[in-house]
DNA sequence: TGGGTGACCATAG
DNA sequence: ACTATGGCCACCC
């Protein structure tokens, strides 16, 4: 069992907790899991999120600016935006509008 | 051992 | 809006 697989599961577990219509960013997840892991590792974990058995709502994870930087890793480049818009989030030019309003922080919402 | 890369982040100019 | 740096950590040459 490789160590990084445990980290993957932790990331997926947090992402699954993101409520519908809310979003968070890679750094917040990394912080929640501990500063030992950087946000780069979260993005790296998301790279393998698409074929997880319990589905991972990867579209609810964006970068710190609310930009859909991960859209190219979906089946189609439009899927990520479509999923978010279906949850009531407005997106203009790959950027989430009212990002602070939709933002969901695991460290705060999960009451660490 | 070392360089390049990445769904990142912060700061500076 | 843009680039450049430095930090971050694991992976793959």
mmCIF file of C-alpha atoms (C1' of nucleotides) in Angstrom:
data_model
loop_
_atom_site.group_PDB
_atom_site.id
_atom_site.type_symbol
_atom_site.label_atom_id
_atom_site.label_comp_id
_atom_site.label_asym_id
_atom_site.label_seq_id
_atom_site.Cartn_x
_atom_site.Cartn_y
_atom_site.Cartn_z
ATOM 1 C CA UNK A 1 0.000 0.000 0.000
ATOM 2 C CA UNK A 2 1.567 3.206 -1.104
ATOM 3 C CA UNK A 3 1.475 6.113 1.239
ATOM 4 C CA UNK A 4 0.066 8.555 -1.241
ATOM 5 C CA UNK A 5 -3.067 6.460 -1.627
ATOM 6 C CA UNK A 6 -4.015 7.253 1.949
ATOM 7 C CA UNK A 7 -3.596 10.906 1.189
ATOM 8 C CA UNK A 8 -5.782 10.525 -1.874
ATOM 9 C CA UNK A 9 -8.581 9.085 0.221
ATOM 10 C CA UNK A 10 -8.350 11.900 2.725
ATOM 11 C CA UNK A 11 -8.671 14.431 -0.056
ATOM 12 C CA UNK A 12 -11.629 12.647 -1.586
ATOM 13 C CA UNK A 13 -13.290 12.381 1.789
ATOM 14 C CA UNK A 14 -13.128 16.124 2.281
ATOM 15 C CA UNK A 15 -14.285 16.874 -1.257
ATOM 16 C CA UNK A 16 -17.323 14.652 -0.777
ATOM 17 C CA UNK A 17 -18.306 16.778 2.208
ATOM 18 C CA UNK A 18 -18.579 19.926 0.130
ATOM 19 C CA UNK A 19 -22.278 20.841 0.102
ATOM 20 C CA UNK A 20 -24.103 21.217 -3.179
ATOM 21 C CA UNK A 21 -23.772 24.683 -4.579
ATOM 22 C CA UNK A 22 -20.640 25.406 -2.566
ATOM 23 C CA UNK A 23 -16.988 25.326 -3.604
ATOM 24 C CA UNK A 24 -13.583 25.330 -2.020
ATOM 25 C CA UNK A 25 -9.999 25.538 -3.166
ATOM 26 C CA UNK A 26 -6.966 23.293 -3.113
ATOM 27 C CA UNK A 27 -5.140 25.268 -0.457
ATOM 28 C CA UNK A 28 -8.025 25.029 2.005
ATOM 29 C CA UNK A 29 -8.099 21.266 1.682
ATOM 30 C CA UNK A 30 -4.335 21.064 2.106
ATOM 31 C CA UNK A 31 -4.566 23.193 5.208
ATOM 32 C CA UNK A 32 -7.317 21.067 6.651
ATOM 33 C CA UNK A 33 -5.268 17.922 6.111
ATOM 34 C CA UNK A 34 -2.226 19.535 7.674
ATOM 35 C CA UNK A 35 0.420 21.941 6.503
ATOM 36 C CA UNK A 36 2.738 19.020 5.873
ATOM 37 C CA UNK A 37 0.884 18.479 2.632
ATOM 38 C CA UNK A 38 0.932 21.270 0.125
ATOM 39 C CA UNK A 39 -1.864 22.347 -2.136
ATOM 40 C CA UNK A 40 0.079 20.903 -5.067
ATOM 41 C CA UNK A 41 -0.493 17.484 -3.589
ATOM 42 C CA UNK A 42 -4.224 18.112 -3.493
ATOM 43 C CA UNK A 43 -4.248 18.930 -7.170
ATOM 44 C CA UNK A 44 -2.151 15.869 -7.769
ATOM 45 C CA UNK A 45 -4.676 13.746 -5.897
ATOM 46 C CA UNK A 46 -7.521 15.226 -7.903
ATOM 47 C CA UNK A 47 -5.804 13.988 -11.000
ATOM 48 C CA UNK A 48 -6.969 10.501 -10.077
ATOM 49 C CA UNK A 49 -10.357 11.540 -8.710
ATOM 50 C CA UNK A 50 -12.299 10.805 -11.862
ATOM 51 C CA UNK A 51 -12.313 7.023 -11.508
ATOM 52 C CA UNK A 52 -13.113 6.757 -7.819
ATOM 53 C CA UNK A 53 -15.915 4.424 -6.859
ATOM 54 C CA UNK A 54 -17.791 6.745 -4.544
ATOM 55 C CA UNK A 55 -17.933 9.670 -6.899
ATOM 56 C CA UNK A 56 -15.887 12.711 -6.046
ATOM 57 C CA UNK A 57 -17.459 16.088 -6.879
ATOM 58 C CA UNK A 58 -14.218 17.408 -8.288
ATOM 59 C CA UNK A 59 -16.030 20.279 -9.968
ATOM 60 C CA UNK A 60 -16.518 21.865 -6.547
ATOM 61 C CA UNK A 61 -12.782 22.309 -6.139
ATOM 62 C CA UNK A 62 -11.256 25.308 -7.854
ATOM 63 C CA UNK A 63 -8.180 27.401 -7.315
ATOM 64 C CA UNK A 64 -7.853 30.326 -4.915
ATOM 65 C CA UNK A 65 -9.267 32.794 -7.458
ATOM 66 C CA UNK A 66 -12.359 30.744 -8.122
ATOM 67 C CA UNK A 67 -11.115 29.846 -11.570
ATOM 68 C CA UNK A 68 -11.906 26.485 -13.141
ATOM 69 C CA UNK A 69 -8.287 25.543 -13.644
ATOM 70 C CA UNK A 70 -9.090 21.848 -13.550
ATOM 71 C CA UNK A 71 -11.667 21.873 -16.324
ATOM 72 C CA UNK A 72 -9.304 20.267 -18.833
ATOM 73 C CA UNK A 73 -9.112 17.161 -16.694
ATOM 74 C CA UNK A 74 -12.807 16.421 -17.049
ATOM 75 C CA UNK A 75 -14.274 14.348 -19.817
ATOM 76 C CA UNK A 76 -15.087 17.525 -21.667
ATOM 77 C CA UNK A 77 -13.795 21.033 -20.935
ATOM 78 C CA UNK A 78 -17.376 22.213 -20.478
ATOM 79 C CA UNK A 79 -18.514 19.580 -18.004
ATOM 80 C CA UNK A 80 -17.102 21.284 -14.937
ATOM 81 C CA UNK A 81 -18.859 24.551 -15.655
ATOM 82 C CA UNK A 82 -22.098 22.802 -16.522
ATOM 83 C CA UNK A 83 -22.126 20.880 -13.258
ATOM 84 C CA UNK A 84 -21.511 24.024 -11.238
ATOM 85 C CA UNK A 85 -24.130 26.038 -13.074
ATOM 86 C CA UNK A 86 -26.588 23.244 -12.470
ATOM 87 C CA UNK A 87 -25.979 23.808 -8.758
ATOM 88 C CA UNK A 88 -26.750 27.490 -9.082
ATOM 89 C CA UNK A 89 -23.245 28.861 -9.433
ATOM 90 C CA UNK A 90 -22.664 31.451 -12.111
ATOM 91 C CA UNK A 91 -19.473 31.332 -14.118
ATOM 92 C CA UNK A 92 -18.057 33.891 -16.496
ATOM 93 C CA UNK A 93 -14.899 33.137 -18.432
ATOM 94 C CA UNK A 94 -14.013 30.149 -16.257
ATOM 95 C CA UNK A 95 -14.333 32.247 -13.119
ATOM 96 C CA UNK A 96 -16.926 31.765 -10.387
ATOM 97 C CA UNK A 97 -18.992 34.841 -9.649
ATOM 98 C CA UNK A 98 -19.470 35.774 -5.978
ATOM 99 C CA UNK A 99 -16.801 33.276 -5.098
ATOM 100 C CA UNK A 100 -16.610 34.377 -1.465
ATOM 101 C CA UNK A 101 -20.334 33.737 -1.147
ATOM 102 C CA UNK A 102 -20.071 30.173 -2.398
ATOM 103 C CA UNK A 103 -16.800 29.428 -0.686
ATOM 104 C CA UNK A 104 -16.799 26.556 1.771
ATOM 105 C CA UNK A 105 -13.914 26.131 4.153
ATOM 106 C CA UNK A 106 -13.340 22.661 5.630
ATOM 107 C CA UNK A 107 -11.399 24.018 8.593
ATOM 108 C CA UNK A 108 -14.297 26.261 9.576
ATOM 109 C CA UNK A 109 -17.360 24.381 8.445
ATOM 110 C CA UNK A 110 -16.174 21.083 9.855
ATOM 111 C CA UNK A 111 -15.382 22.725 13.185
ATOM 112 C CA UNK A 112 -11.943 21.301 13.623
ATOM 113 C "C1'" DT B 1 21.944 13.421 -6.642
ATOM 114 C "C1'" DG B 2 19.498 16.587 -9.451
ATOM 115 C "C1'" DG B 3 16.243 18.593 -12.793
ATOM 116 C "C1'" DG B 4 11.543 19.018 -14.581
ATOM 117 C "C1'" DT B 5 6.726 19.009 -13.769
ATOM 118 C "C1'" DG B 6 2.112 19.930 -11.596
ATOM 119 C "C1'" DA B 7 -6.197 20.696 -11.369
ATOM 120 C "C1'" DC B 8 -1.349 25.441 -6.076
ATOM 121 C "C1'" DC B 9 -0.333 29.753 -3.204
ATOM 122 C "C1'" DA B 10 1.665 34.298 -1.862
ATOM 123 C "C1'" DT B 11 4.081 38.279 -2.863
ATOM 124 C "C1'" DA B 12 6.198 41.754 -5.744
ATOM 125 C "C1'" DG B 13 6.639 44.778 -9.734
ATOM 126 C "C1'" DA C 1 -4.163 41.950 -16.674
ATOM 127 C "C1'" DC C 2 0.742 40.036 -16.923
ATOM 128 C "C1'" DT C 3 5.497 37.848 -15.518
ATOM 129 C "C1'" DA C 4 8.885 36.366 -12.072
ATOM 130 C "C1'" DT C 5 10.193 34.096 -7.601
ATOM 131 C "C1'" DG C 6 10.097 31.232 -3.854
ATOM 132 C "C1'" DG C 7 7.785 27.819 -1.270
ATOM 133 C "C1'" DC C 8 5.445 23.518 -1.245
ATOM 134 C "C1'" DC C 9 5.818 17.886 -1.866
ATOM 135 C "C1'" DA C 10 5.667 13.748 -4.530
ATOM 136 C "C1'" DC C 11 6.497 11.777 -8.829
ATOM 137 C "C1'" DC C 12 9.380 10.464 -12.789
ATOM 138 C "C1'" DC C 13 13.181 10.279 -15.278
#
